[in-house]
Short mmCIF file of C-alpha atoms in Angstrom, two decimals:
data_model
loop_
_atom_site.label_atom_id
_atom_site.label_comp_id
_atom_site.label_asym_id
_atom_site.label_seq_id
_atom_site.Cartn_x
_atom_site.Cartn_y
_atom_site.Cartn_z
CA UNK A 1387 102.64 126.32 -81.42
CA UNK A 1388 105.45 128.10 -83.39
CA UNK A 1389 105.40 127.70 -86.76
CA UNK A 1390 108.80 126.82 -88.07
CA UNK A 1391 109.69 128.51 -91.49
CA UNK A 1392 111.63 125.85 -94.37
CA UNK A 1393 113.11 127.95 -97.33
CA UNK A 1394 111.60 125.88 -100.23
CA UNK A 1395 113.59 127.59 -102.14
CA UNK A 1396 117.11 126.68 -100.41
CA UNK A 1397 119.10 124.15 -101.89
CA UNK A 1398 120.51 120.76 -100.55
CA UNK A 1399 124.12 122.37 -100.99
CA UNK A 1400 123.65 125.13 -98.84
CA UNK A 1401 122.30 123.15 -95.55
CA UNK A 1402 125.15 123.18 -93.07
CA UNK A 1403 127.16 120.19 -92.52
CA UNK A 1404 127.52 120.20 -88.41
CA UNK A 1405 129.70 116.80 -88.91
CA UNK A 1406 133.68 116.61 -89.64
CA UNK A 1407 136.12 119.50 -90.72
CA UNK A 1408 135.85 122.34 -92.61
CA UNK A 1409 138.25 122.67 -95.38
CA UNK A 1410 139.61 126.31 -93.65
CA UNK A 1411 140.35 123.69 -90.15
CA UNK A 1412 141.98 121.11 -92.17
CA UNK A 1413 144.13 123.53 -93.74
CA UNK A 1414 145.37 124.85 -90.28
CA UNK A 1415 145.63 121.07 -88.60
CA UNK A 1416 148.11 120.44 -91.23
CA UNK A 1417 150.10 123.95 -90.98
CA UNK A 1418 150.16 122.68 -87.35
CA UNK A 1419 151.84 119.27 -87.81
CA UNK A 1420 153.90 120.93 -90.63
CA UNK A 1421 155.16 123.90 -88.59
CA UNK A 1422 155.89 121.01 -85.88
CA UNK A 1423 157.61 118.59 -88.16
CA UNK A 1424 159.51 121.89 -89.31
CA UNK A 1425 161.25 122.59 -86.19
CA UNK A 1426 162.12 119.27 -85.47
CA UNK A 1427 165.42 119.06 -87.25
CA UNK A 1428 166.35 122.28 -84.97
CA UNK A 1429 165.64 120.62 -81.73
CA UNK A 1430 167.93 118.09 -83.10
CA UNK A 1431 170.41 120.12 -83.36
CA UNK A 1432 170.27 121.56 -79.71
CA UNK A 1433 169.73 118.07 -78.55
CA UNK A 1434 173.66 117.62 -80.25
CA UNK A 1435 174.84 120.90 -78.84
CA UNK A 1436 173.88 120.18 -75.26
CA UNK A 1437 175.60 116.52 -75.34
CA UNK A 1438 179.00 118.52 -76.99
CA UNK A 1439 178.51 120.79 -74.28
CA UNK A 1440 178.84 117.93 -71.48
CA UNK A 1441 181.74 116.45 -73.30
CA UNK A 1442 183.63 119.69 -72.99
CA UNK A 1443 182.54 120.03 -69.53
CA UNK A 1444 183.48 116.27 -68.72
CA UNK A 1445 186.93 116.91 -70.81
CA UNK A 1446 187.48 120.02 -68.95
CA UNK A 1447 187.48 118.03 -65.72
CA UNK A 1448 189.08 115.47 -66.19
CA UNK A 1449 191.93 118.03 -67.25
CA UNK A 1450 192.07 119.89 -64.67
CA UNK A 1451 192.30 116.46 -62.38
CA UNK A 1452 195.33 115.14 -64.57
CA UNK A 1453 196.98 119.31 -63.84
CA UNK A 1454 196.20 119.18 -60.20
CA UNK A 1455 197.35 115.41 -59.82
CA UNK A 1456 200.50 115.97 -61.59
CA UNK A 1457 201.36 119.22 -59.31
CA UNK A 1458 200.85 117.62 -55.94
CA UNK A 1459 202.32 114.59 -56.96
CA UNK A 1460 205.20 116.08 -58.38
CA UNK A 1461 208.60 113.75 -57.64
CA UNK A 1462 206.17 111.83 -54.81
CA UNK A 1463 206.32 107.85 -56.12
CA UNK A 1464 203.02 106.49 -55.62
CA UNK A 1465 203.03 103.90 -52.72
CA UNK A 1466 200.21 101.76 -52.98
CA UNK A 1467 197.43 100.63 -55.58
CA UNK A 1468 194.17 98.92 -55.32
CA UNK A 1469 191.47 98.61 -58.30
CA UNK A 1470 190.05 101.29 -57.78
CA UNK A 1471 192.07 103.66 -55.90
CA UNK A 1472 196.18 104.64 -55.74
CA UNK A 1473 198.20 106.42 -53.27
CA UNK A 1474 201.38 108.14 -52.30
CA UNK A 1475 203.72 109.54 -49.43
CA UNK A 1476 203.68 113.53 -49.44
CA UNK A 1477 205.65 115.31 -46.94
CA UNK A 1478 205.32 111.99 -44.48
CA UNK A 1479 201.43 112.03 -45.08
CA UNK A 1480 199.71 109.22 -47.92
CA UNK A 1481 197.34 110.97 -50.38
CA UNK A 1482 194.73 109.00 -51.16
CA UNK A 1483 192.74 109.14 -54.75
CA UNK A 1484 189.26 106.60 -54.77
CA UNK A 1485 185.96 106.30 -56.22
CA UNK A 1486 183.11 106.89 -53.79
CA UNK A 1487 179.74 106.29 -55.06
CA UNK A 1488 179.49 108.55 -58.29
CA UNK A 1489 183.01 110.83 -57.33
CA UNK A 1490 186.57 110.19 -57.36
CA UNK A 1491 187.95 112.18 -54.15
CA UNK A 1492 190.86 113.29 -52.50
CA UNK A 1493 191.78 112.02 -49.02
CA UNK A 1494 194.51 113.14 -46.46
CA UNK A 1495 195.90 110.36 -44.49
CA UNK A 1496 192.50 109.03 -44.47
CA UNK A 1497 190.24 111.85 -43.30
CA UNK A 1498 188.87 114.23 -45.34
CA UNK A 1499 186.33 114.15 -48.90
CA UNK A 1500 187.20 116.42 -51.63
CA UNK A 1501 185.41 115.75 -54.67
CA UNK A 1502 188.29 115.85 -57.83
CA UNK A 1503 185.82 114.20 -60.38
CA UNK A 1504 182.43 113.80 -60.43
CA UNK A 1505 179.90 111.96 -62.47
CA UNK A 1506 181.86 108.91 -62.74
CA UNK A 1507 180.54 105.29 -63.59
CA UNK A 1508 183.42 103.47 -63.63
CA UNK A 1509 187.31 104.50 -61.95
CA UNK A 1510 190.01 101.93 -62.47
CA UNK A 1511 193.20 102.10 -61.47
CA UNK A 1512 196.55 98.92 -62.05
CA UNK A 1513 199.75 99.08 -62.81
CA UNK A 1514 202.04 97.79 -65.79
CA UNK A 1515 205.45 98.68 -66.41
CA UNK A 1516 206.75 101.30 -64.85
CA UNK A 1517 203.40 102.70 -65.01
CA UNK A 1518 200.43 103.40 -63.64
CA UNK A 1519 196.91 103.11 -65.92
CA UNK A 1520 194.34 105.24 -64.48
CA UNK A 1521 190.83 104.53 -66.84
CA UNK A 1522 187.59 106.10 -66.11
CA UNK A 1523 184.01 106.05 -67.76
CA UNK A 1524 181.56 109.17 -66.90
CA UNK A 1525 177.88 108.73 -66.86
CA UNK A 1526 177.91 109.65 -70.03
CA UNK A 1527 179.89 107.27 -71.29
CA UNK A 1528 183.09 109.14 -72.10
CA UNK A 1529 186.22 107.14 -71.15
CA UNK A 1530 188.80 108.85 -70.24
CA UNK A 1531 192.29 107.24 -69.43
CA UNK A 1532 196.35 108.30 -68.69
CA UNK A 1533 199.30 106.46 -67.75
CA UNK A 1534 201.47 108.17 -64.62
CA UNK A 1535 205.05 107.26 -63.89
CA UNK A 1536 204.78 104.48 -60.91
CA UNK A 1537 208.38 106.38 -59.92
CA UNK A 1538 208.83 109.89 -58.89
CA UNK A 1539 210.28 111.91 -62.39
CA UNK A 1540 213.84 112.14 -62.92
CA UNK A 1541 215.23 115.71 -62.26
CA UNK A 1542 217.86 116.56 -65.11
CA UNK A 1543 221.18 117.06 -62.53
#
């Protein structure tokens, strides 16, 4: 048998205390939750950054669609319109704009699938006036909308 040594002398305060935190690991548990609390507002901020950054990129597009639409269209009066698409007679062949699934695309008497806007929710298209009222919402809930001349432009003679 061993025999075990006790330090009479030894006081109650100096016996370890195996249960709980120390004072040092409470200390850095709430450095942690501080340091994390800390950055929060900056994640935050990128959070705000990144949805401006899809709203230029959605903007951008739908830009660029209005540009290219207006420079094939050009003095070409738009034939026919439906909810959710519009046409017109180019050089004897219709040009077709329409929402397919999440897109709007371009077709050529018909045939063809070029993407002109993408990320779309909602696309419609009616006419009032002399007008015609193209609206539509992204998936990120941006509405964009434009009215186009339902007649070709006048040319100043």
């Amino acid at each position: 048998m061993e025999k075990q040594s006790v330090n009479k002398f030894a006081s109650p305060s100096s016996q370890v205390i195996e249960n709980g935190f120390t004072l040092i690991e409470a200390l850095l548990s709430l450095l942690a939750v501080a340091s994390i609390f800390s950055l929060l507002p900056i994640a935050l901020q990128v959070e705000q950054k990144i949805i401006q950054a899809s709203e230029v990129a959605t903007s951008t597009e739908w830009h660029i669609f209005l540009k290219q639409l207006e420079e094939e269209r050009k003095n070409y009066p738009i034939s026919s319109v439906t909810p959710d698409s519009f046409c017109f007679i180019k050089d004897t062949k219709e040009v077709c704009y329409s929402k397919y699934q999440s897109i709007i695309r371009k077709q050529v008497e018909g045939r063809g699938h070029e993407p002109i806007l993408t990320e779309i929710e909602a696309f419609q298209t009616k006419t009032s006036a002399n007008y015609l009222e193209i609206t539509a919402v992204s998936k990120a809930h941006h509405l964009f909308q434009t009215k186009i001349p339902l007649q070709g432009d006048q040319k100043d003679e």
